[in-house]
C-alpha cells in the first residue's frame, strides 16, 4: 500500500543486479554555480535533476543566468565574474544547505542586494558559520536571530582577502569563503580542522582560478577571470551508500553499483565497512572530469564486527551516518560514534531522529551529544516510522525495513526527491531481478 508520502515495505529476498546511483549532488551544485560566473558557455553532462540542485539552478537563473536543459546535457551561458544581476525577488534555496551557504559566499562578492531563504528545515540550520567570515571580508549581511538564521539579506561589494580558521570541517563553509575570495582584493585563505570534501578545490583550478592547497589550508587569489568548461558528473557515493549497505545486510544479495564517485574525502563509509568485515569491492577504477570513479560490488556479509568511529573519521562519511546506523544494528558488539555533533544540524537532527526511529524497530541505542552507541546484532521489528522530512533518513529506514520482521510503514518519503528521485524504483528493480 502506497501513498505519495508513505510507503509500506516488508522483508526482501536477495537483492540482485546492477544499479547506477544518481549524479553527485555536491558536484552538480558547484558545476551550476561556477558555470554561471565563467566567461562563455559551459556544458554539464549527467547533472543531478533533483530538488536540491534544481534550487541552485533556479537561483542562478534569478541572478540573470540563462541555463538550458536539453535532456542530454545542461548548457550554462556564463556571464563572467561580474555578470550576475540583482534578483528581482527573494531567492528560495528550498531544503538545500549547499545552495544557501555557497550563494552567501558568491553574493557577498556582488555589488547588489539579495535575500536568501529556504524551507522550515533550512531556516533552522546554522548560517553564522558563513556569515561571520563574510562580515570579516567586508560584506554587509543581516540575518535572523543575531545573524545566525535565514532569511539572509546581503549587500555585497568590495571585499578584502582574509585568513580564516573555521571551527567546523565543512565543505560548504570552505566553498563559500573561496567563492567570495574570487571577488576579494588579494588572497583569501581558509583553514579547517579536518579535511572536508574537496570538489571545489578540484574544479576551480581547472577553470583557471589561482588556488593553492597547503595541508588543511586552501588559498585563492581574487580577481582572476574564469574559463568555460565541460564536465561529466560522476554518480553520488552518498546515494550508492544505501545500496552498499542493503547488499551487505540482505541475505543472499549481490549488487553491482556502477559509475560511483570515489573521491577519498567522501568514501569513509567504504573504509569503515571493510573494517567491519563487509564484502565490498571497488572495481574498474578510473577518472572522470578530475574525480576518481569506480564500480562497487556489494555482497551479503554474514558476520560484521562493531566499530568505533571518532572525530577524524567523521568528515569523510558525514552524510552516511543514517545508513551507517542501520549497518551497525547488524554488527556484533557495540558500535560507537563520537565527534559527530555536526549531525545535529543536518536536514534533521540525525542523532535524535535515527535514535528515535531505531528504538521503534527494537534497537538498543544510547544517544550522546556528539554521537550514538548501537547494540548489535539485532533482529529488527517492523514499525511505523517517520523520515522527519529528511531524505537520507527516509532511505536509511527503507533499507532497514528490508530485513525487518513484519511490515514497516515509512512516512515522509517524498523527501527522497531532494537527492534521489527514482530510489524506490531502483530498489524494486533489485528485488525482482
Ligand atoms: C556538502 C557538504 C556537507 C554535506 C552536504 C553537502 C557540500 O555539508 O553534509 O550534504 O556539497 O559542500 P557541510 O559543509 O555542512 O559539512
CSV table of C-alpha atoms and ligand atoms in Angstrom, one decimal:
chain,number,residue,atom,x,y,z
A,1,UNK,CA,0.0,0.0,0.0
A,2,UNK,CA,1.5,3.3,-1.0
A,3,UNK,CA,0.5,6.9,-1.0
A,4,UNK,CA,2.9,9.6,-2.4
A,5,UNK,CA,4.3,10.3,1.0
A,6,UNK,CA,4.1,6.9,2.8
A,7,UNK,CA,5.4,3.5,1.8
A,8,UNK,CA,4.9,0.1,3.4
A,9,UNK,CA,7.8,-2.3,2.9
A,10,UNK,CA,8.3,-5.9,4.1
A,11,UNK,CA,11.4,-8.1,4.3
A,12,UNK,CA,13.0,-8.7,1.0
A,13,UNK,CA,14.6,-11.7,-0.7
A,14,UNK,CA,18.1,-11.3,-2.1
A,15,UNK,CA,18.8,-8.1,-3.9
A,16,UNK,CA,20.5,-8.8,-7.2
A,17,UNK,CA,21.5,-6.9,-10.2
A,18,UNK,CA,23.1,-3.7,-11.3
A,19,UNK,CA,22.2,-0.1,-10.4
A,20,UNK,CA,23.7,3.3,-11.2
A,21,UNK,CA,23.3,5.9,-8.5
A,22,UNK,CA,22.0,9.4,-9.4
A,23,UNK,CA,24.7,12.0,-10.3
A,24,UNK,CA,26.7,13.6,-7.4
A,25,UNK,CA,24.7,16.3,-5.6
A,26,UNK,CA,27.8,18.3,-4.4
A,27,UNK,CA,29.4,18.4,-7.8
A,28,UNK,CA,26.1,19.3,-9.5
A,29,UNK,CA,25.7,22.4,-7.3
A,30,UNK,CA,29.2,23.5,-7.9
A,31,UNK,CA,29.1,22.9,-11.7
A,32,UNK,CA,26.0,25.2,-11.9
A,33,UNK,CA,27.4,28.0,-9.8
A,34,UNK,CA,30.9,28.0,-11.4
A,35,UNK,CA,29.5,27.8,-14.9
A,36,UNK,CA,27.4,30.9,-14.2
A,37,UNK,CA,30.5,33.1,-13.4
A,38,UNK,CA,32.9,31.9,-16.0
A,39,UNK,CA,33.3,33.6,-19.4
A,40,UNK,CA,31.4,31.7,-22.1
A,41,UNK,CA,29.3,28.6,-22.5
A,42,UNK,CA,29.7,25.5,-20.3
A,43,UNK,CA,28.2,22.1,-20.8
A,44,UNK,CA,27.3,19.8,-17.9
A,45,UNK,CA,26.6,16.1,-18.6
A,46,UNK,CA,24.8,13.9,-16.0
A,47,UNK,CA,23.7,16.8,-13.8
A,48,UNK,CA,21.5,15.7,-10.9
A,49,UNK,CA,17.9,16.6,-11.6
A,50,UNK,CA,16.7,16.5,-8.0
A,51,UNK,CA,15.2,19.2,-5.8
A,52,UNK,CA,18.4,20.4,-4.2
A,53,UNK,CA,20.4,21.2,-7.4
A,54,UNK,CA,17.3,22.5,-9.0
A,55,UNK,CA,17.2,25.0,-6.2
A,56,UNK,CA,20.6,26.1,-7.3
A,57,UNK,CA,19.6,26.2,-10.9
A,58,UNK,CA,16.6,28.4,-10.2
A,59,UNK,CA,18.7,30.7,-8.0
A,60,UNK,CA,21.3,31.2,-10.8
A,61,UNK,CA,18.5,31.9,-13.3
A,62,UNK,CA,17.1,34.5,-10.9
A,63,UNK,CA,20.6,36.1,-10.9
A,64,UNK,CA,20.2,36.6,-14.7
A,65,UNK,CA,22.0,33.4,-16.0
A,66,UNK,CA,20.5,31.5,-18.9
A,67,UNK,CA,20.5,27.8,-18.3
A,68,UNK,CA,19.1,25.2,-20.8
A,69,UNK,CA,18.4,21.6,-20.3
A,70,UNK,CA,18.3,19.5,-23.5
A,71,UNK,CA,17.8,16.3,-21.5
A,72,UNK,CA,21.2,15.1,-22.8
A,73,UNK,CA,23.1,17.9,-21.2
A,74,UNK,CA,22.8,21.3,-19.4
A,75,UNK,CA,24.1,24.4,-21.1
A,76,UNK,CA,25.0,27.4,-18.9
A,77,UNK,CA,25.6,30.7,-20.6
A,78,UNK,CA,28.2,32.2,-18.2
A,79,UNK,CA,28.5,35.9,-17.9
A,80,UNK,CA,31.9,36.2,-16.3
A,81,UNK,CA,32.8,37.1,-12.7
A,82,UNK,CA,30.9,40.4,-12.8
A,83,UNK,CA,27.9,39.4,-14.9
A,84,UNK,CA,25.3,38.5,-12.3
A,85,UNK,CA,22.3,40.7,-11.9
A,86,UNK,CA,20.4,41.8,-8.8
A,87,UNK,CA,17.5,39.3,-8.3
A,88,UNK,CA,14.0,40.8,-8.5
A,89,UNK,CA,12.7,38.7,-5.6
A,90,UNK,CA,13.8,36.7,-2.6
A,91,UNK,CA,15.9,33.7,-3.7
A,92,UNK,CA,14.4,30.4,-2.4
A,93,UNK,CA,17.0,27.8,-1.6
A,94,UNK,CA,14.4,25.2,-0.7
A,95,UNK,CA,15.9,22.4,1.5
A,96,UNK,CA,19.4,23.0,0.3
A,97,UNK,CA,22.2,24.0,2.7
A,98,UNK,CA,24.7,23.9,-0.1
A,99,UNK,CA,22.7,26.4,-2.2
A,100,UNK,CA,22.3,28.8,0.7
A,101,UNK,CA,25.8,28.6,2.1
A,102,UNK,CA,27.6,28.7,-1.3
A,103,UNK,CA,25.4,31.6,-2.5
A,104,UNK,CA,26.1,33.5,0.7
A,105,UNK,CA,29.7,33.5,-0.4
A,106,UNK,CA,29.0,34.3,-4.0
A,107,UNK,CA,26.5,37.1,-3.3
A,108,UNK,CA,28.9,38.7,-0.8
A,109,UNK,CA,31.1,39.5,-3.8
A,110,UNK,CA,28.3,41.2,-5.8
A,111,UNK,CA,27.6,44.9,-5.7
A,112,UNK,CA,23.8,44.4,-5.2
A,113,UNK,CA,21.2,43.5,-2.7
A,114,UNK,CA,19.8,39.9,-2.4
A,115,UNK,CA,17.9,37.9,0.1
A,116,UNK,CA,18.2,34.1,0.6
A,117,UNK,CA,15.5,32.0,2.3
A,118,UNK,CA,14.5,28.3,2.4
A,119,UNK,CA,12.1,25.8,3.8
A,120,UNK,CA,11.4,25.3,7.5
A,121,UNK,CA,14.3,22.9,7.9
A,122,UNK,CA,16.8,25.2,6.2
A,123,UNK,CA,15.6,28.1,8.2
A,124,UNK,CA,16.6,26.3,11.4
A,125,UNK,CA,20.2,25.4,10.2
A,126,UNK,CA,23.2,27.5,11.4
A,127,UNK,CA,24.3,30.2,9.0
A,128,UNK,CA,26.6,32.2,11.2
A,129,UNK,CA,29.4,29.9,10.2
A,130,UNK,CA,29.3,31.5,6.7
A,131,UNK,CA,28.1,35.0,7.7
A,132,UNK,CA,30.9,35.7,10.2
A,133,UNK,CA,33.7,35.3,7.6
A,134,UNK,CA,31.7,37.3,5.1
A,135,UNK,CA,31.4,40.1,7.6
A,136,UNK,CA,35.2,40.0,8.1
A,137,UNK,CA,35.7,40.3,4.3
A,138,UNK,CA,33.5,43.4,4.3
A,139,UNK,CA,30.1,42.3,3.1
A,140,UNK,CA,27.0,43.8,4.8
A,141,UNK,CA,24.8,40.9,5.9
A,142,UNK,CA,21.8,40.7,8.2
A,143,UNK,CA,20.0,37.6,9.2
A,144,UNK,CA,17.5,36.4,11.8
A,145,UNK,CA,18.5,35.7,15.4
A,146,UNK,CA,21.6,37.8,15.6
A,147,UNK,CA,22.8,36.9,12.1
A,148,UNK,CA,22.6,33.2,12.6
A,149,UNK,CA,19.4,32.0,10.7
A,150,UNK,CA,17.9,32.6,7.3
A,151,UNK,CA,16.4,34.6,5.7
A,152,UNK,CA,19.8,36.2,5.0
A,153,UNK,CA,19.9,39.7,3.5
A,154,UNK,CA,23.2,40.5,1.7
A,155,UNK,CA,24.6,43.7,0.3
A,156,UNK,CA,27.9,42.7,-1.1
A,157,UNK,CA,30.6,44.6,-2.9
A,158,UNK,CA,34.2,45.4,-2.2
A,159,UNK,CA,35.7,42.5,-0.3
A,160,UNK,CA,39.2,42.2,1.2
A,161,UNK,CA,41.0,38.9,1.4
A,162,UNK,CA,41.2,37.3,4.8
A,163,UNK,CA,42.8,34.3,6.5
A,164,UNK,CA,40.0,32.4,8.2
A,165,UNK,CA,40.2,29.5,10.5
A,166,UNK,CA,36.9,27.6,10.5
A,167,UNK,CA,35.8,25.9,13.8
A,168,UNK,CA,34.0,23.2,11.8
A,169,UNK,CA,35.1,21.0,8.9
A,170,UNK,CA,32.6,22.0,6.4
A,171,UNK,CA,32.9,22.0,2.6
A,172,UNK,CA,30.0,24.4,2.4
A,173,UNK,CA,31.9,26.9,4.6
A,174,UNK,CA,35.1,26.4,2.8
A,175,UNK,CA,33.5,26.8,-0.6
A,176,UNK,CA,31.5,29.9,0.4
A,177,UNK,CA,34.8,31.6,1.5
A,178,UNK,CA,36.6,30.5,-1.7
A,179,UNK,CA,33.7,31.8,-3.8
A,180,UNK,CA,33.9,35.2,-2.0
A,181,UNK,CA,37.7,35.0,-2.3
A,182,UNK,CA,37.3,35.0,-6.1
A,183,UNK,CA,36.0,38.6,-5.8
A,184,UNK,CA,38.3,39.8,-3.0
A,185,UNK,CA,41.3,42.0,-3.1
A,186,UNK,CA,44.4,39.9,-2.6
A,187,UNK,CA,44.4,36.4,-1.3
A,188,UNK,CA,41.8,34.6,0.8
A,189,UNK,CA,42.7,31.5,2.8
A,190,UNK,CA,40.5,29.1,4.7
A,191,UNK,CA,41.8,26.6,7.2
A,192,UNK,CA,39.7,23.7,8.5
A,193,UNK,CA,40.3,21.3,11.4
A,194,UNK,CA,40.0,18.2,9.3
A,195,UNK,CA,39.7,17.9,5.5
A,196,UNK,CA,36.1,18.2,4.2
A,197,UNK,CA,35.1,17.2,0.7
A,198,UNK,CA,37.4,18.9,-1.9
A,199,UNK,CA,35.2,19.1,-5.0
A,200,UNK,CA,35.6,22.9,-5.1
A,201,UNK,CA,39.4,22.8,-4.9
A,202,UNK,CA,39.4,20.2,-7.7
A,203,UNK,CA,37.2,22.2,-10.0
A,204,UNK,CA,38.4,25.8,-9.6
A,205,UNK,CA,42.0,25.4,-10.9
A,206,UNK,CA,40.6,23.6,-14.0
A,207,UNK,CA,38.7,26.8,-14.8
A,208,UNK,CA,41.8,28.9,-14.4
A,209,UNK,CA,41.5,30.1,-10.8
A,210,UNK,CA,44.7,30.6,-8.9
A,211,UNK,CA,44.4,28.3,-6.0
A,212,UNK,CA,46.9,26.8,-3.6
A,213,UNK,CA,46.5,23.9,-1.2
A,214,UNK,CA,48.9,23.6,1.8
A,215,UNK,CA,47.7,20.8,4.1
A,216,UNK,CA,44.3,21.8,5.5
A,217,UNK,CA,44.7,25.4,4.2
A,218,UNK,CA,43.3,26.4,0.8
A,219,UNK,CA,44.1,29.8,-0.7
A,220,UNK,CA,42.6,31.6,-3.7
A,221,UNK,CA,43.7,34.8,-5.4
A,222,UNK,CA,40.9,37.3,-6.2
A,223,UNK,CA,40.2,38.9,-9.5
A,224,UNK,CA,41.1,36.2,-11.9
A,225,UNK,CA,38.6,35.6,-14.7
A,226,UNK,CA,37.5,32.0,-15.2
A,227,UNK,CA,37.1,29.9,-18.3
A,228,UNK,CA,34.1,27.9,-19.5
A,229,UNK,CA,34.3,24.2,-19.1
A,230,UNK,CA,32.8,20.8,-19.9
A,231,UNK,CA,32.1,18.4,-17.1
A,232,UNK,CA,30.6,14.9,-16.7
A,233,UNK,CA,29.3,14.5,-13.2
A,234,UNK,CA,30.0,11.0,-11.6
A,235,UNK,CA,27.4,9.1,-9.6
A,236,UNK,CA,26.9,10.1,-6.0
A,237,UNK,CA,28.8,7.9,-3.4
A,238,UNK,CA,26.3,9.1,-0.8
A,239,UNK,CA,23.4,7.7,-2.8
A,240,UNK,CA,25.4,4.5,-3.6
A,241,UNK,CA,25.8,4.0,0.1
A,242,UNK,CA,22.2,2.9,0.5
A,243,UNK,CA,22.8,0.0,-1.9
A,244,UNK,CA,26.2,-0.8,-0.4
A,245,UNK,CA,24.5,-1.4,2.9
A,246,UNK,CA,21.4,-3.1,1.5
A,247,UNK,CA,23.6,-5.5,-0.4
A,248,UNK,CA,25.6,-6.2,2.7
A,249,UNK,CA,22.7,-6.9,5.1
A,250,UNK,CA,20.0,-8.5,3.0
A,251,UNK,CA,20.7,-12.3,2.9
A,252,UNK,CA,21.9,-13.7,-0.5
A,253,UNK,CA,22.4,-10.2,-2.1
A,254,UNK,CA,24.9,-9.2,-4.7
A,255,UNK,CA,24.6,-5.7,-6.1
A,256,UNK,CA,26.9,-4.1,-8.7
A,257,UNK,CA,26.7,-0.3,-8.3
A,258,UNK,CA,28.2,1.4,-11.3
A,259,UNK,CA,29.8,4.8,-12.0
A,260,UNK,CA,30.3,5.9,-8.4
A,261,UNK,CA,32.5,8.8,-7.4
A,262,UNK,CA,35.1,7.6,-5.0
A,263,UNK,CA,36.8,10.8,-4.1
A,264,UNK,CA,38.7,9.9,-0.9
A,265,UNK,CA,37.1,12.8,1.0
A,266,UNK,CA,33.8,11.1,0.5
A,267,UNK,CA,34.5,7.3,0.9
A,268,UNK,CA,34.9,7.0,4.7
A,269,UNK,CA,32.0,4.6,4.8
A,270,UNK,CA,33.8,2.2,2.4
A,271,UNK,CA,36.8,2.0,4.7
A,272,UNK,CA,34.6,1.5,7.8
A,273,UNK,CA,32.6,-1.2,6.1
A,274,UNK,CA,35.9,-3.1,5.2
A,275,UNK,CA,37.0,-2.7,8.8
A,276,UNK,CA,33.6,-4.3,9.9
A,277,UNK,CA,34.3,-7.3,7.6
A,278,UNK,CA,31.7,-6.3,4.9
A,279,UNK,CA,32.3,-7.8,1.4
A,280,UNK,CA,32.5,-4.6,-0.6
A,281,UNK,CA,35.0,-4.2,-3.5
A,282,UNK,CA,36.0,-1.4,-5.9
A,283,UNK,CA,36.3,-2.5,-9.5
A,284,UNK,CA,37.3,-0.7,-12.7
A,285,UNK,CA,38.8,2.4,-11.0
A,286,UNK,CA,39.1,5.3,-13.4
A,287,UNK,CA,39.0,9.1,-13.6
A,288,UNK,CA,36.1,11.2,-14.9
A,289,UNK,CA,36.4,15.0,-15.1
A,290,UNK,CA,39.1,15.2,-12.5
A,291,UNK,CA,37.3,12.9,-10.0
A,292,UNK,CA,38.1,9.2,-9.2
A,293,UNK,CA,35.3,6.8,-10.2
A,294,UNK,CA,34.7,3.1,-9.8
A,295,UNK,CA,32.0,0.4,-9.8
A,296,UNK,CA,31.3,-1.1,-6.4
A,297,UNK,CA,30.3,-4.7,-5.8
A,298,UNK,CA,28.5,-5.3,-2.5
A,299,UNK,CA,27.7,-8.8,-1.3
A,300,UNK,CA,25.8,-10.2,1.6
A,301,UNK,CA,28.2,-10.4,4.6
A,302,UNK,CA,27.1,-12.8,7.3
A,303,UNK,CA,29.4,-11.6,10.0
A,304,UNK,CA,30.0,-8.0,10.7
A,305,UNK,CA,32.0,-6.6,13.6
A,306,UNK,CA,31.1,-3.5,15.6
A,307,UNK,CA,33.5,-0.5,15.2
A,308,UNK,CA,34.3,2.8,17.0
A,309,UNK,CA,34.2,5.9,14.9
A,310,UNK,CA,36.0,9.1,16.2
A,311,UNK,CA,36.1,12.7,15.0
A,312,UNK,CA,38.9,12.1,12.5
A,313,UNK,CA,36.6,9.7,10.5
A,314,UNK,CA,33.5,11.8,10.6
A,315,UNK,CA,34.0,14.3,7.7
A,316,UNK,CA,34.6,11.7,5.0
A,317,UNK,CA,31.3,9.9,5.9
A,318,UNK,CA,29.3,12.9,7.2
A,319,UNK,CA,26.2,12.2,5.0
A,320,UNK,CA,26.4,8.4,5.5
A,321,UNK,CA,25.5,8.2,9.2
A,322,UNK,CA,21.8,7.5,8.8
A,323,UNK,CA,22.5,4.4,6.7
A,324,UNK,CA,25.6,3.5,8.7
A,325,UNK,CA,23.4,3.2,11.9
A,326,UNK,CA,21.4,0.6,10.0
A,327,UNK,CA,24.5,-1.4,9.3
A,328,UNK,CA,25.6,-1.1,12.9
A,329,UNK,CA,22.4,-2.8,14.1
A,330,UNK,CA,23.7,-6.0,12.3
A,331,UNK,CA,27.3,-5.9,13.6
A,332,UNK,CA,28.4,-8.0,16.6
A,333,UNK,CA,29.1,-5.7,19.6
A,334,UNK,CA,28.6,-2.1,20.4
A,335,UNK,CA,29.2,0.4,17.6
A,336,UNK,CA,30.2,3.8,19.0
A,337,UNK,CA,30.1,7.1,17.0
A,338,UNK,CA,31.7,10.1,18.7
A,339,UNK,CA,32.8,13.5,17.4
A,340,UNK,CA,29.8,13.7,15.1
A,341,UNK,CA,27.9,16.7,16.6
A,342,UNK,CA,27.5,18.2,13.1
A,343,UNK,CA,24.8,15.5,12.6
A,344,UNK,CA,22.6,17.6,14.8
A,345,UNK,CA,22.4,20.4,12.3
A,346,UNK,CA,21.8,18.5,9.1
A,347,UNK,CA,18.4,18.3,7.2
A,348,UNK,CA,17.2,16.9,10.5
A,349,UNK,CA,18.9,16.3,13.9
A,350,UNK,CA,20.3,12.9,12.6
A,351,UNK,CA,21.5,11.8,16.0
A,352,UNK,CA,18.0,12.3,17.6
A,353,UNK,CA,16.0,11.1,14.5
A,354,UNK,CA,18.0,7.9,14.0
A,355,UNK,CA,17.9,7.1,17.7
A,356,UNK,CA,14.1,7.6,17.9
A,357,UNK,CA,13.4,5.5,14.7
A,358,UNK,CA,15.8,2.7,15.5
A,359,UNK,CA,14.2,2.3,19.0
A,360,UNK,CA,10.9,1.8,17.3
A,361,UNK,CA,12.5,-1.1,15.5
A,362,UNK,CA,13.6,-2.6,18.9
A,363,UNK,CA,17.3,-1.5,18.6
A,364,UNK,CA,19.1,-0.6,21.8
A,365,UNK,CA,20.6,2.9,21.2
A,366,UNK,CA,22.3,5.3,23.5
A,367,UNK,CA,22.4,9.0,22.5
A,368,UNK,CA,25.4,11.3,23.2
A,369,UNK,CA,25.6,15.0,22.4
A,370,UNK,CA,28.0,14.1,19.6
A,371,UNK,CA,27.0,10.6,18.6
A,372,UNK,CA,25.4,7.3,19.3
A,373,UNK,CA,26.1,3.8,20.7
A,374,UNK,CA,24.2,1.0,18.9
A,375,UNK,CA,24.0,-2.6,20.2
A,376,UNK,CA,24.1,-5.4,17.6
A,377,UNK,CA,23.3,-7.7,16.1
A,378,UNK,CA,19.5,-7.4,16.5
A,379,UNK,CA,16.5,-8.7,14.6
A,380,UNK,CA,14.7,-5.5,13.6
A,381,UNK,CA,11.0,-5.3,14.1
A,382,UNK,CA,8.7,-3.6,11.6
A,383,UNK,CA,7.1,-0.4,12.9
A,384,UNK,CA,5.6,2.8,11.8
A,385,UNK,CA,8.5,5.2,11.1
A,386,UNK,CA,9.0,8.8,10.3
A,387,UNK,CA,11.6,10.4,8.0
A,388,UNK,CA,11.4,13.8,9.8
A,389,UNK,CA,11.4,15.3,6.4
A,390,UNK,CA,15.0,14.1,5.9
A,391,UNK,CA,15.8,12.4,2.6
A,392,UNK,CA,18.7,10.3,3.9
A,393,UNK,CA,16.7,9.2,7.0
A,394,UNK,CA,13.8,8.1,4.7
A,395,UNK,CA,16.2,6.0,2.5
A,396,UNK,CA,18.1,4.5,5.5
A,397,UNK,CA,14.8,3.4,7.2
A,398,UNK,CA,13.7,1.9,3.9
A,399,UNK,CA,16.8,-0.2,3.7
A,400,UNK,CA,16.2,-1.3,7.4
A,401,UNK,CA,12.7,-2.4,6.6
A,402,UNK,CA,14.1,-4.9,4.1
A,403,UNK,CA,15.5,-7.0,7.0
A,404,UNK,CA,12.7,-6.3,9.5
A,405,UNK,CA,10.2,-8.8,10.8
A,406,UNK,CA,6.7,-7.9,9.6
A,407,UNK,CA,5.9,-4.8,7.7
A,408,UNK,CA,7.3,-1.3,8.1
A,409,UNK,CA,5.5,1.9,7.2
A,410,UNK,CA,7.6,4.9,6.5
A,411,UNK,CA,6.1,8.3,6.5
A,412,UNK,CA,7.6,11.4,4.7
A,413,UNK,CA,9.2,9.6,1.8
A,414,UNK,CA,8.6,12.4,-0.6
A,415,UNK,CA,11.8,13.9,0.9
A,416,UNK,CA,13.9,11.4,-1.2
A,417,UNK,CA,13.2,13.8,-4.2
A,418,UNK,CA,15.9,16.1,-2.6
A,419,UNK,CA,18.8,13.8,-3.7
A,420,UNK,CA,17.5,10.6,-5.2
A,421,UNK,CA,14.4,10.6,-7.4
A,422,UNK,CA,13.9,7.0,-8.5
A,423,UNK,CA,15.2,5.4,-5.3
A,424,UNK,CA,12.2,3.2,-4.8
A,425,UNK,CA,12.1,2.1,-8.4
A,426,UNK,CA,15.8,1.1,-8.4
A,427,UNK,CA,15.2,-0.8,-5.1
A,428,UNK,CA,12.2,-2.6,-6.5
A,429,UNK,CA,14.3,-3.5,-9.6
A,430,UNK,CA,16.9,-5.2,-7.4
A,431,UNK,CA,14.2,-7.1,-5.5
A,432,UNK,CA,12.7,-8.6,-8.7
A,433,UNK,CA,16.0,-9.2,-10.6
B,1,LIG,C1,28.2,19.4,1.2
B,1,LIG,C2,28.9,19.5,2.4
B,1,LIG,C3,28.4,18.8,3.6
B,1,LIG,C4,27.4,17.7,3.3
B,1,LIG,C5,26.3,18.2,2.4
B,1,LIG,C6,26.9,18.7,1.1
B,1,LIG,C7,28.7,20.2,0.0
B,1,LIG,O1,27.9,19.7,4.5
B,1,LIG,O2,26.8,17.3,4.5
B,1,LIG,O3,25.4,17.2,2.2
B,1,LIG,O4,28.2,20.0,-1.1
B,1,LIG,O5,29.5,21.0,0.2
B,1,LIG,P1,28.8,20.6,5.5
B,1,LIG,O6,29.6,21.5,4.7
B,1,LIG,O7,27.8,21.3,6.4
B,1,LIG,O8,29.6,19.6,6.3
